[in-house]
mmCIF file of N, CA, C and O in Angstrom:
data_model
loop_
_atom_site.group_PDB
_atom_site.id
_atom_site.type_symbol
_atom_site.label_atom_id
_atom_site.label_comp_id
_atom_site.label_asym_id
_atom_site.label_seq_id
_atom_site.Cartn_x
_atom_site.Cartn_y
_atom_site.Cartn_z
ATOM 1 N N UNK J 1 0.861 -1.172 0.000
ATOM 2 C CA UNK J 1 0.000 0.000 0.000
ATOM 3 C C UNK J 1 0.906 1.234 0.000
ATOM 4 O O UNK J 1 1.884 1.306 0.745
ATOM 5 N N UNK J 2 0.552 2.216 -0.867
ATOM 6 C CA UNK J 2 1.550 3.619 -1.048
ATOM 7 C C UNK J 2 0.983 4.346 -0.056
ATOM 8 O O UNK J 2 -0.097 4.104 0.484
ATOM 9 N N UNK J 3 1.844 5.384 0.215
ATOM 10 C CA UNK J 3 1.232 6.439 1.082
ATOM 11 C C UNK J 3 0.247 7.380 1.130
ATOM 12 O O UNK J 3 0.022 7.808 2.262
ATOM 13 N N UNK J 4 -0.450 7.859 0.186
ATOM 14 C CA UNK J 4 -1.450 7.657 -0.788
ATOM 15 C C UNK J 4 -3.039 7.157 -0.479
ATOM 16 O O UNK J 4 -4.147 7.681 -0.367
ATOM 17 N N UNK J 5 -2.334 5.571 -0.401
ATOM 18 C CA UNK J 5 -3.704 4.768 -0.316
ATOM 19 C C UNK J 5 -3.469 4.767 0.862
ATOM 20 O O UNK J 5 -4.335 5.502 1.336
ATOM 21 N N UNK J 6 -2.560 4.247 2.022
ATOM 22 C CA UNK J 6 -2.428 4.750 3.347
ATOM 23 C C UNK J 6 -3.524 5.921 4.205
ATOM 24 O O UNK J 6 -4.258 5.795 5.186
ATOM 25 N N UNK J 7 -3.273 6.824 3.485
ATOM 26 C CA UNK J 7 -3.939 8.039 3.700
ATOM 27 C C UNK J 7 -5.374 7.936 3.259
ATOM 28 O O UNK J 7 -6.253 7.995 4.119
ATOM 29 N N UNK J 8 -5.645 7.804 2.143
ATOM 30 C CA UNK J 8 -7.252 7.785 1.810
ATOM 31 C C UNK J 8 -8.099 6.601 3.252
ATOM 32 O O UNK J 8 -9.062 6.809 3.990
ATOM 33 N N UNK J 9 -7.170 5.421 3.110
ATOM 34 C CA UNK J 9 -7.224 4.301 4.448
ATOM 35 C C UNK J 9 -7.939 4.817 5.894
ATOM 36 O O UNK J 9 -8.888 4.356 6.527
ATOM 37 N N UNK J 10 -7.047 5.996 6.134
ATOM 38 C CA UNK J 10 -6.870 7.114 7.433
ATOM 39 C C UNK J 10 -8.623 7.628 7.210
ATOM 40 O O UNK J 10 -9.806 7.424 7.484
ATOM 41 N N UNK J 11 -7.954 8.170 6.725
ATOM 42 C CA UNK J 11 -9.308 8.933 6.026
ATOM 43 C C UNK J 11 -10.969 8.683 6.082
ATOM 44 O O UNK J 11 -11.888 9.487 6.242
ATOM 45 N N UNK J 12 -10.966 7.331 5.896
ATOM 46 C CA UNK J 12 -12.094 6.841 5.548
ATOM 47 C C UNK J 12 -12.308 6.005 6.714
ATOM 48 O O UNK J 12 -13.451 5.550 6.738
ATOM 49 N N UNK J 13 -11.484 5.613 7.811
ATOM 50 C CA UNK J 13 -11.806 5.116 8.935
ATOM 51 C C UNK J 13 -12.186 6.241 9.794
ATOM 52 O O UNK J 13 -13.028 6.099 10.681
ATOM 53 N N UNK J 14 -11.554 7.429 9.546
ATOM 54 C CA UNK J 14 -12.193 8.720 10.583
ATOM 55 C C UNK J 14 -13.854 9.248 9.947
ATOM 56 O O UNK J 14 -14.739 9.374 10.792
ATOM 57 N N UNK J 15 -14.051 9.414 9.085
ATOM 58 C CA UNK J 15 -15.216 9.142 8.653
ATOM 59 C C UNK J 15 -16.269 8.510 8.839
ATOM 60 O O UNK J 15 -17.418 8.938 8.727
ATOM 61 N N UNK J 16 -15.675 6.721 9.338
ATOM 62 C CA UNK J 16 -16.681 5.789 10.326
ATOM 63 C C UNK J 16 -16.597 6.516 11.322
ATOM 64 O O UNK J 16 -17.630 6.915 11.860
ATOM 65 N N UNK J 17 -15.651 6.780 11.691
ATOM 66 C CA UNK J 17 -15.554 6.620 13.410
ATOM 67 C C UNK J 17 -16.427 7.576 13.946
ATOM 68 O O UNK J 17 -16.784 7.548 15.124
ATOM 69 N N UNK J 18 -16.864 8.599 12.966
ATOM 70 C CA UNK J 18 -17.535 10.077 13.634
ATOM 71 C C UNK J 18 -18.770 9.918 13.010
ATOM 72 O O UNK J 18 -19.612 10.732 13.388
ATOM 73 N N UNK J 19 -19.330 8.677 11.709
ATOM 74 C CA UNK J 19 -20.512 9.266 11.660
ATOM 75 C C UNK J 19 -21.361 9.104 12.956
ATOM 76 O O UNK J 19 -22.197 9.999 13.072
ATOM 77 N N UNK J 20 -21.352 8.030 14.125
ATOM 78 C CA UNK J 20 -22.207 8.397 14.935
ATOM 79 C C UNK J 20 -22.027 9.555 15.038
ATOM 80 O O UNK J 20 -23.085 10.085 14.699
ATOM 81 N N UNK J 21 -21.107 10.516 15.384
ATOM 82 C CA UNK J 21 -21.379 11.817 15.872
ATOM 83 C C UNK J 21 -22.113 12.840 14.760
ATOM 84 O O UNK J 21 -22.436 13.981 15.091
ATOM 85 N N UNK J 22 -22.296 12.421 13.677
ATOM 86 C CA UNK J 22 -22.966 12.790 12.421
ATOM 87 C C UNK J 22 -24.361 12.817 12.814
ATOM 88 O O UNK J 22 -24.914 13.906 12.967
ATOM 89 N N UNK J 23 -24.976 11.744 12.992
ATOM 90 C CA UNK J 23 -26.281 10.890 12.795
ATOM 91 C C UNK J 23 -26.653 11.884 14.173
ATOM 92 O O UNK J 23 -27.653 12.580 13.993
ATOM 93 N N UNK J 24 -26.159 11.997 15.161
ATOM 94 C CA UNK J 24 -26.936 12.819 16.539
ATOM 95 C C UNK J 24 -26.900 14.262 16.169
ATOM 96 O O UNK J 24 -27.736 14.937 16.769
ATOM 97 N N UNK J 25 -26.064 14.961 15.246
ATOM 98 C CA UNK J 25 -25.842 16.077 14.967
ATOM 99 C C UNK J 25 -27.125 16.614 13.944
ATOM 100 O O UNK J 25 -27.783 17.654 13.967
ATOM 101 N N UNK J 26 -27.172 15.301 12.953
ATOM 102 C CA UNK J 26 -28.373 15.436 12.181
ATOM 103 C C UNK J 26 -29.706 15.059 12.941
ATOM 104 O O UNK J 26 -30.729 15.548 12.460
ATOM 105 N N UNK J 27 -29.833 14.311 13.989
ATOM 106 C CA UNK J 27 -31.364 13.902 14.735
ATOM 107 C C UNK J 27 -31.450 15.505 15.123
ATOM 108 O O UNK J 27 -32.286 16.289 14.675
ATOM 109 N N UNK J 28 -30.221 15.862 16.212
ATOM 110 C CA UNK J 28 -30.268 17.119 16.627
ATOM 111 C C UNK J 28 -31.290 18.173 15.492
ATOM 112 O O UNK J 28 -32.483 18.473 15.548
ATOM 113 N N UNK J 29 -30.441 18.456 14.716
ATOM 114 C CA UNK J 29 -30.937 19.876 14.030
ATOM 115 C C UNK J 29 -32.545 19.459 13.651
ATOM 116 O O UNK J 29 -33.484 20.252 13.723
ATOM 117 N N UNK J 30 -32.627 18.325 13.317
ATOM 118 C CA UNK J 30 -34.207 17.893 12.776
ATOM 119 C C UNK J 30 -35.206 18.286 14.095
ATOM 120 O O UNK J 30 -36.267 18.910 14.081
ATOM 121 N N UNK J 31 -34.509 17.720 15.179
ATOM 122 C CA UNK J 31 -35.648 17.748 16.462
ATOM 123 C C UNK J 31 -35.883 19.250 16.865
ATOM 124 O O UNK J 31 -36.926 19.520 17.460
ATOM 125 N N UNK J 32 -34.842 20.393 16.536
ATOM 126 C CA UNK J 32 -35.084 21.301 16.750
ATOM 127 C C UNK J 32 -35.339 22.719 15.711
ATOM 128 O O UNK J 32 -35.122 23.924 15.838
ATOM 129 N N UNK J 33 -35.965 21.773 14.553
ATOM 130 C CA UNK J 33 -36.194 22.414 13.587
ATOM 131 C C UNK J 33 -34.705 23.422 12.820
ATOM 132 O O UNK J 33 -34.890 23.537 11.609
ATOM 133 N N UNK J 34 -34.266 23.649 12.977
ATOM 134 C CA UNK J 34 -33.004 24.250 12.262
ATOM 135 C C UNK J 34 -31.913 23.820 10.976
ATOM 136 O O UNK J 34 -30.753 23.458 10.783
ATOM 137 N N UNK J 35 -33.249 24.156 10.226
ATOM 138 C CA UNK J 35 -33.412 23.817 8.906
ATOM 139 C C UNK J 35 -31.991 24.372 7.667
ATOM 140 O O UNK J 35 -31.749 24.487 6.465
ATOM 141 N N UNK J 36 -31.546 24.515 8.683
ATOM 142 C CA UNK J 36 -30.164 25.657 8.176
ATOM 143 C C UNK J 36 -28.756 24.352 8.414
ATOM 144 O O UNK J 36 -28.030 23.665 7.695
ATOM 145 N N UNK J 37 -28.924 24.526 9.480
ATOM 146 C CA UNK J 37 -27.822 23.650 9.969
ATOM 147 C C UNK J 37 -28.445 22.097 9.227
ATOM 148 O O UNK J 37 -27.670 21.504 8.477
ATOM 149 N N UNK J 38 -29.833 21.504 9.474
ATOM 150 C CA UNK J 38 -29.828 20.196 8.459
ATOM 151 C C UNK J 38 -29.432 20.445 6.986
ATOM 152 O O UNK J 38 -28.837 19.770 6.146
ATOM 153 N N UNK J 39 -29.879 21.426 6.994
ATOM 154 C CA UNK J 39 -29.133 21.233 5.362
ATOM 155 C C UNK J 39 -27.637 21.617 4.998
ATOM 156 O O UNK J 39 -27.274 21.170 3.910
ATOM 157 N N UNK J 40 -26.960 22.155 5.506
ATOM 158 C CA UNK J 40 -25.163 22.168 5.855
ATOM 159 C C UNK J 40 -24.816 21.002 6.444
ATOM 160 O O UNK J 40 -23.663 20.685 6.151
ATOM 161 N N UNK J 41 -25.445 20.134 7.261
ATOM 162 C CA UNK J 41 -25.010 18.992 7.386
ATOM 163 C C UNK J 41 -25.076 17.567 6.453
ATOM 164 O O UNK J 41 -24.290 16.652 6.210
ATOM 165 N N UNK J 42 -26.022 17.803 6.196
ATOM 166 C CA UNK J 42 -26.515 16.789 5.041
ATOM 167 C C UNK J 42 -25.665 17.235 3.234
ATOM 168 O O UNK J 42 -25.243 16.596 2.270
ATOM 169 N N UNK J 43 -25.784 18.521 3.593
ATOM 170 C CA UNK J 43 -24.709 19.176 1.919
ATOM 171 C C UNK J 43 -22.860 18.558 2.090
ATOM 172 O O UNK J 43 -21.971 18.463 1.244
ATOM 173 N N UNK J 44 -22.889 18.200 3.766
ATOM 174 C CA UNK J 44 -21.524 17.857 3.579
ATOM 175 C C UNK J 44 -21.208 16.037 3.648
ATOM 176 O O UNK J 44 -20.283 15.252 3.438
ATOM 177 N N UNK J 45 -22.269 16.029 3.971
ATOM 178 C CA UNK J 45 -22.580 14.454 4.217
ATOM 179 C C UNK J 45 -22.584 13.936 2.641
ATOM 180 O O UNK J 45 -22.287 12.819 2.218
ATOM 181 N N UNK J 46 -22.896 14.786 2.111
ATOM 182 C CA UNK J 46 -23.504 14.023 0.421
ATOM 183 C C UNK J 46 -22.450 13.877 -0.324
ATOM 184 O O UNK J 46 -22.216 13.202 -1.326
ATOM 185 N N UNK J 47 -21.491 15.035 0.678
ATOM 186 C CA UNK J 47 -19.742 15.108 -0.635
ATOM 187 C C UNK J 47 -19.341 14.121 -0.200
ATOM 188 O O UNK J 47 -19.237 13.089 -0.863
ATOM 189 N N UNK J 48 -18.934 14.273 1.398
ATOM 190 C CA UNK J 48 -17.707 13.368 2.012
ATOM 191 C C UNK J 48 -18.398 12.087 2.163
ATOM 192 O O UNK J 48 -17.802 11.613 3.130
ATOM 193 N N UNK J 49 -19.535 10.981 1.715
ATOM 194 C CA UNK J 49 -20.274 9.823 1.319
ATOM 195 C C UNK J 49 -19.475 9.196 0.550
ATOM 196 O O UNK J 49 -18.854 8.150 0.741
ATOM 197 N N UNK J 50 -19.519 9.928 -0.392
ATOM 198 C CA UNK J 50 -19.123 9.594 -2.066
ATOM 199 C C UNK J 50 -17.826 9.262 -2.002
ATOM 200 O O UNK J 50 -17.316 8.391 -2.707
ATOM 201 N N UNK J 51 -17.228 9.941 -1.150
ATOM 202 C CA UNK J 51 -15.424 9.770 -1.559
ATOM 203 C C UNK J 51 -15.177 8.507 -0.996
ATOM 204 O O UNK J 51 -14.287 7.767 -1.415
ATOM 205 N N UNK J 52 -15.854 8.256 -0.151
ATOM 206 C CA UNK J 52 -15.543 6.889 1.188
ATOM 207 C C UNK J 52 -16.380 6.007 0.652
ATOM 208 O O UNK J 52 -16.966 5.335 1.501
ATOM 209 N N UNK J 53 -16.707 5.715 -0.711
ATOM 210 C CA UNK J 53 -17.513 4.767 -1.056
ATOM 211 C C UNK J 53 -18.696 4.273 -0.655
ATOM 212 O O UNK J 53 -19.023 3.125 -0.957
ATOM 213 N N UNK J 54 -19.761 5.368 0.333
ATOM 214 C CA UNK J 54 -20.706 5.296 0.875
ATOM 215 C C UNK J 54 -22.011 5.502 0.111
ATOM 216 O O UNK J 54 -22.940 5.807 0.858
ATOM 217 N N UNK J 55 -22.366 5.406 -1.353
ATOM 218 C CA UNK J 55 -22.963 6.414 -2.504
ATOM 219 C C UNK J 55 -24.145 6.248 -1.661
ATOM 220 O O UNK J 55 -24.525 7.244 -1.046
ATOM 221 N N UNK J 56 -24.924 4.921 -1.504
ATOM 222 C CA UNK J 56 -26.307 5.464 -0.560
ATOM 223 C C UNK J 56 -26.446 6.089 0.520
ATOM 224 O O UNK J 56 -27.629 6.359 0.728
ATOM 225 N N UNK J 57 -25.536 6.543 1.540
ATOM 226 C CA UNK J 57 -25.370 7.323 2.538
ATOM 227 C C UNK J 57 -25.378 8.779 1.613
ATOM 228 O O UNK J 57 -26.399 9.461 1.525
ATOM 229 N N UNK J 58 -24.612 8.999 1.213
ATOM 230 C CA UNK J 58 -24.609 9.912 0.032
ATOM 231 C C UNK J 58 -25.875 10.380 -0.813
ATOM 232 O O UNK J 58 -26.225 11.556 -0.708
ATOM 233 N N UNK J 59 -26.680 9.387 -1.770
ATOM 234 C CA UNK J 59 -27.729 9.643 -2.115
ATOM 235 C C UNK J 59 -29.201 10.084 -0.873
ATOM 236 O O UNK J 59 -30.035 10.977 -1.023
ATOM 237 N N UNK J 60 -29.113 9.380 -0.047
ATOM 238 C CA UNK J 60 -30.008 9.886 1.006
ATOM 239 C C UNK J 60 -29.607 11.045 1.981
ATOM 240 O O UNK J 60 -30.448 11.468 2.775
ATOM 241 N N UNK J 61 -28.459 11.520 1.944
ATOM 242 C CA UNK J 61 -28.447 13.063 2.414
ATOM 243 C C UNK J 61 -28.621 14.025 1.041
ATOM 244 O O UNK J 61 -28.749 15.222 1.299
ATOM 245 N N UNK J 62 -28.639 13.703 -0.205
ATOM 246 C CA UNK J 62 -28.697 14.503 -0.910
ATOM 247 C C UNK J 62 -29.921 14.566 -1.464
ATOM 248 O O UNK J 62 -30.278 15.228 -2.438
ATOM 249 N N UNK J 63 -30.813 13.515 -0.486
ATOM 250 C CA UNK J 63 -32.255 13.976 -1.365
ATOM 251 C C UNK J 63 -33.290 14.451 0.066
ATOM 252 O O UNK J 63 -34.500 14.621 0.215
ATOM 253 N N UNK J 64 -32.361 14.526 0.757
ATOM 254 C CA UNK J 64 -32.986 15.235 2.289
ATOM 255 C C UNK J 64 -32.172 16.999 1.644
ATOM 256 O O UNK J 64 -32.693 18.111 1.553
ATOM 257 N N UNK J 65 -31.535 16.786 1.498
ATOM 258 C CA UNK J 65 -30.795 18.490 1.455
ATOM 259 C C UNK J 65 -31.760 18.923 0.177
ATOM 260 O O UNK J 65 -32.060 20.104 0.347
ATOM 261 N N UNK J 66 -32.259 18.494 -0.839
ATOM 262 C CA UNK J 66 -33.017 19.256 -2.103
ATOM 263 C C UNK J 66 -34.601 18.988 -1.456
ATOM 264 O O UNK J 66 -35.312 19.806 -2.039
ATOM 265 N N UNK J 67 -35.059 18.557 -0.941
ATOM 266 C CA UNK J 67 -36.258 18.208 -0.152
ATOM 267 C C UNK J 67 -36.379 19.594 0.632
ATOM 268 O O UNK J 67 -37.202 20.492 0.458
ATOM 269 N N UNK J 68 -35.109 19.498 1.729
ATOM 270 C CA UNK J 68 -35.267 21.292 2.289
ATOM 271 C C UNK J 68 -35.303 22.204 1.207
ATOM 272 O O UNK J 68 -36.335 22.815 0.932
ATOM 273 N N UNK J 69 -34.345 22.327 0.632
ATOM 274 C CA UNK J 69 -34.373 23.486 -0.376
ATOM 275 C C UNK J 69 -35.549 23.654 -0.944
ATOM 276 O O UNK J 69 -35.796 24.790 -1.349
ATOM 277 N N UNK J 70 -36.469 22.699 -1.106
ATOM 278 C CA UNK J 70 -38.092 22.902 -2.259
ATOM 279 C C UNK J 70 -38.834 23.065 -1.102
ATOM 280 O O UNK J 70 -40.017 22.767 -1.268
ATOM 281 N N UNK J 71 -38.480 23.521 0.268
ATOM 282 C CA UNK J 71 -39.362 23.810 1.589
ATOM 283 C C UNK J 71 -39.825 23.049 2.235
ATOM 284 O O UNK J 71 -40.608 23.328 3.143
ATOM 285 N N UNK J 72 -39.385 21.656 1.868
ATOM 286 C CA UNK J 72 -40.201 20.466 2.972
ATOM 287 C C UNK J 72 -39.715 21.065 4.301
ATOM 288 O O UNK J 72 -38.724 21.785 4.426
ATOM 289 N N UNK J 73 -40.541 20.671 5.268
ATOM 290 C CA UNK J 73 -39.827 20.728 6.826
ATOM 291 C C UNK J 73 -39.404 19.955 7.425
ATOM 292 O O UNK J 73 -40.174 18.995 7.417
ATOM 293 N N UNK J 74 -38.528 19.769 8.018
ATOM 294 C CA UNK J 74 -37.693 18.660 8.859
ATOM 295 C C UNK J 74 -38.847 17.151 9.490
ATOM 296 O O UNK J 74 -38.736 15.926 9.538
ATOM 297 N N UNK J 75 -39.886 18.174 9.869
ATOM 298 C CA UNK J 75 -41.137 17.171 10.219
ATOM 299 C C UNK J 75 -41.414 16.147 9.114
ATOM 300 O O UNK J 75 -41.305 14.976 9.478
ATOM 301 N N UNK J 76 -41.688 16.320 8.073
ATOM 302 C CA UNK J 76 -42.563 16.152 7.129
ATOM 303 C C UNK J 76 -41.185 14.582 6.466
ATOM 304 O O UNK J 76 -41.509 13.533 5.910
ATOM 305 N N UNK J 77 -39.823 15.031 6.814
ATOM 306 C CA UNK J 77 -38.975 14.059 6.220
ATOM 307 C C UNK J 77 -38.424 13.479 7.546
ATOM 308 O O UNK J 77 -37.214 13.651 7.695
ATOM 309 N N UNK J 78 -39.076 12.822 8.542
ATOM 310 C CA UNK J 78 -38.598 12.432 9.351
ATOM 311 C C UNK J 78 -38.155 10.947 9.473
ATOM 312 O O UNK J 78 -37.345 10.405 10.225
ATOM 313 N N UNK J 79 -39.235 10.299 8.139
ATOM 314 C CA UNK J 79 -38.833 8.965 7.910
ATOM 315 C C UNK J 79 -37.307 9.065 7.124
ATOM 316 O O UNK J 79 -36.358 8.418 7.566
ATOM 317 N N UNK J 80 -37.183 9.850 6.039
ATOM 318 C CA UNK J 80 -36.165 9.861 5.512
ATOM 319 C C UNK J 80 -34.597 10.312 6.615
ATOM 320 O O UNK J 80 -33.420 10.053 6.362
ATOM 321 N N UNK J 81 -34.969 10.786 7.403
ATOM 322 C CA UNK J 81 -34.028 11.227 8.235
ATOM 323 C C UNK J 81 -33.393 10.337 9.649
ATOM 324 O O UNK J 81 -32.380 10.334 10.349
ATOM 325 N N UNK J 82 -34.672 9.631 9.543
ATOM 326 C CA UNK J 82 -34.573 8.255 10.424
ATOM 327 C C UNK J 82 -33.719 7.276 9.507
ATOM 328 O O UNK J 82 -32.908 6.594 10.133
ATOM 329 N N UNK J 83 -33.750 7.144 8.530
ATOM 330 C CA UNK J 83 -33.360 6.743 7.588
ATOM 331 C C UNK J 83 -31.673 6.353 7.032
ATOM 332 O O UNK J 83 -30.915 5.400 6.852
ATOM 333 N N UNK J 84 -31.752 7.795 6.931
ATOM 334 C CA UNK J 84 -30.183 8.238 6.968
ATOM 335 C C UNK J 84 -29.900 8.267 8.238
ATOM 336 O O UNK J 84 -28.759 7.834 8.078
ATOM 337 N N UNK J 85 -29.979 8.423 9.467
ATOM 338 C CA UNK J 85 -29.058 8.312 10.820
ATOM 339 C C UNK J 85 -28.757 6.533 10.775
ATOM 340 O O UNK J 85 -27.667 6.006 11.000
ATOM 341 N N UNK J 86 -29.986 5.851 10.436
ATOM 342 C CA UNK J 86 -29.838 4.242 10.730
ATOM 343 C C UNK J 86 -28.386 4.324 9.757
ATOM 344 O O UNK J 86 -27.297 4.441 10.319
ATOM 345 N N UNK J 87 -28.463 4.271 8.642
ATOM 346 C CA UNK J 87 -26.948 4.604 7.870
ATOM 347 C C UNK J 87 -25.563 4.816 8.257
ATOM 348 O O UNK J 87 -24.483 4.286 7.995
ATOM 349 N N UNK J 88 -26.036 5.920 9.079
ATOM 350 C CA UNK J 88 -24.782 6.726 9.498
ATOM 351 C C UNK J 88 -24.478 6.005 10.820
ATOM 352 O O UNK J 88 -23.454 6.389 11.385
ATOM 353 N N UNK J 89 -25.304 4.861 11.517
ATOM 354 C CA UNK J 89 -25.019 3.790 12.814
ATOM 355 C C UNK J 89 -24.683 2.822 12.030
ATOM 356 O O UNK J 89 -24.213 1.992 12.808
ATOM 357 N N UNK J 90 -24.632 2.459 11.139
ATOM 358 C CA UNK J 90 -24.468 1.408 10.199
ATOM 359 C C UNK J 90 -22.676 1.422 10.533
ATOM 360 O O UNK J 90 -21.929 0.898 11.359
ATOM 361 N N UNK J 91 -22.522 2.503 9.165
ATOM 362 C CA UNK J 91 -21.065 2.993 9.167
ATOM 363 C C UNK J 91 -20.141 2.765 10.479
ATOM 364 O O UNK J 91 -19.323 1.876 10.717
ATOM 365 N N UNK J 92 -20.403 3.461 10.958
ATOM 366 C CA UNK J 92 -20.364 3.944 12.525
ATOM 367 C C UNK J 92 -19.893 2.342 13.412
ATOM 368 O O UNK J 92 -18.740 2.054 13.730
ATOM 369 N N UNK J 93 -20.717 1.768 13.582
ATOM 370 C CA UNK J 93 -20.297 0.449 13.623
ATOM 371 C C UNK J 93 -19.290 -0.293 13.133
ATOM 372 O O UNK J 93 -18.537 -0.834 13.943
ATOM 373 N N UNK J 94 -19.091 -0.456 11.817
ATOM 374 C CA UNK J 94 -18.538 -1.167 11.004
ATOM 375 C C UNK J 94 -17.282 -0.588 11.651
ATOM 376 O O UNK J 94 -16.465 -1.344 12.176
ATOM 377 N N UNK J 95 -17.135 0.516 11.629
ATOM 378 C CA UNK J 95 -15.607 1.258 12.705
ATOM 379 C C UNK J 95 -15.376 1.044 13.787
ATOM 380 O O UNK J 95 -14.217 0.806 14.127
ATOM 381 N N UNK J 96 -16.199 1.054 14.503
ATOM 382 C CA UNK J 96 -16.290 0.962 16.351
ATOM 383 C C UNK J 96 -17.084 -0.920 16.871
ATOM 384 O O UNK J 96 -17.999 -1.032 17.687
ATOM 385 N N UNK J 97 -16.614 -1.772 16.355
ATOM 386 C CA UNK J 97 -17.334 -2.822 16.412
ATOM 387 C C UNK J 97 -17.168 -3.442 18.170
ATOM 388 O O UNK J 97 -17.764 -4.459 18.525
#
C-alpha cells in the first residue's frame, strides 16, 4: 500500500468513526427544527459519502438536502431522516465494532 492509499485508508476510517457523531448532529438539528444547519449537514454528508464509497449514505443526504431546499420541513422528512441516521449507525459500527 503507497502512502497515498495509506492516507485515503486514514481517512475513511475517521469518517466511520464520527458518523455516529454525524447521525446525533443530524437527529439534533431535525428535532429542533433548524433547517439551516440540516441542510449544511446533510450538503456535507452528500460530498464526504461519495469519496468513502458510501454512494447510498450519500444519495439519502442529498435527497434530504433538495427536499429542504423545495421547503419540505424537517417534520414532514422524518422517515427519511430516520433513515439516513440508521446509515450513518451502520457505518459507525462497522468502525467501532
Amino acid at each position: 500500500m503507497d502512502d497515498i492509499d495509506e492516507r485515503l485508508a486514514a481517512f475513511s476510517r475517521l469518517f466511520a468513526e464520527h458518523a455516529g457523531a454525524s447521525a446525533e448532529a443530524i437527529e439534533n438539528a431535525a428535532n429542533t427544527g433548524d433547517v439551516q444547519r440540516l441542510q449544511q449537514l446533510c450538503h456535507s454528508l452528500a460530498g464526504r459519502a461519495g469519496m468513502f464509497g458510501e454512494a447510498a449514505l450519500g444519495e439519502a443526504a442529498s435527497r434530504i438536502e433538495q427536499a429542504l431546499d423545495a421547503g419540505q420541513s424537517p417534520q414532514s422528512l422524518s422517515a427519511a431522516i430516520d433513515g439516513l441516521t440508521a446509515l450513518l449507525r451502520v457505518v459507525h459500527a462497522r468502525a467501532n465494532p
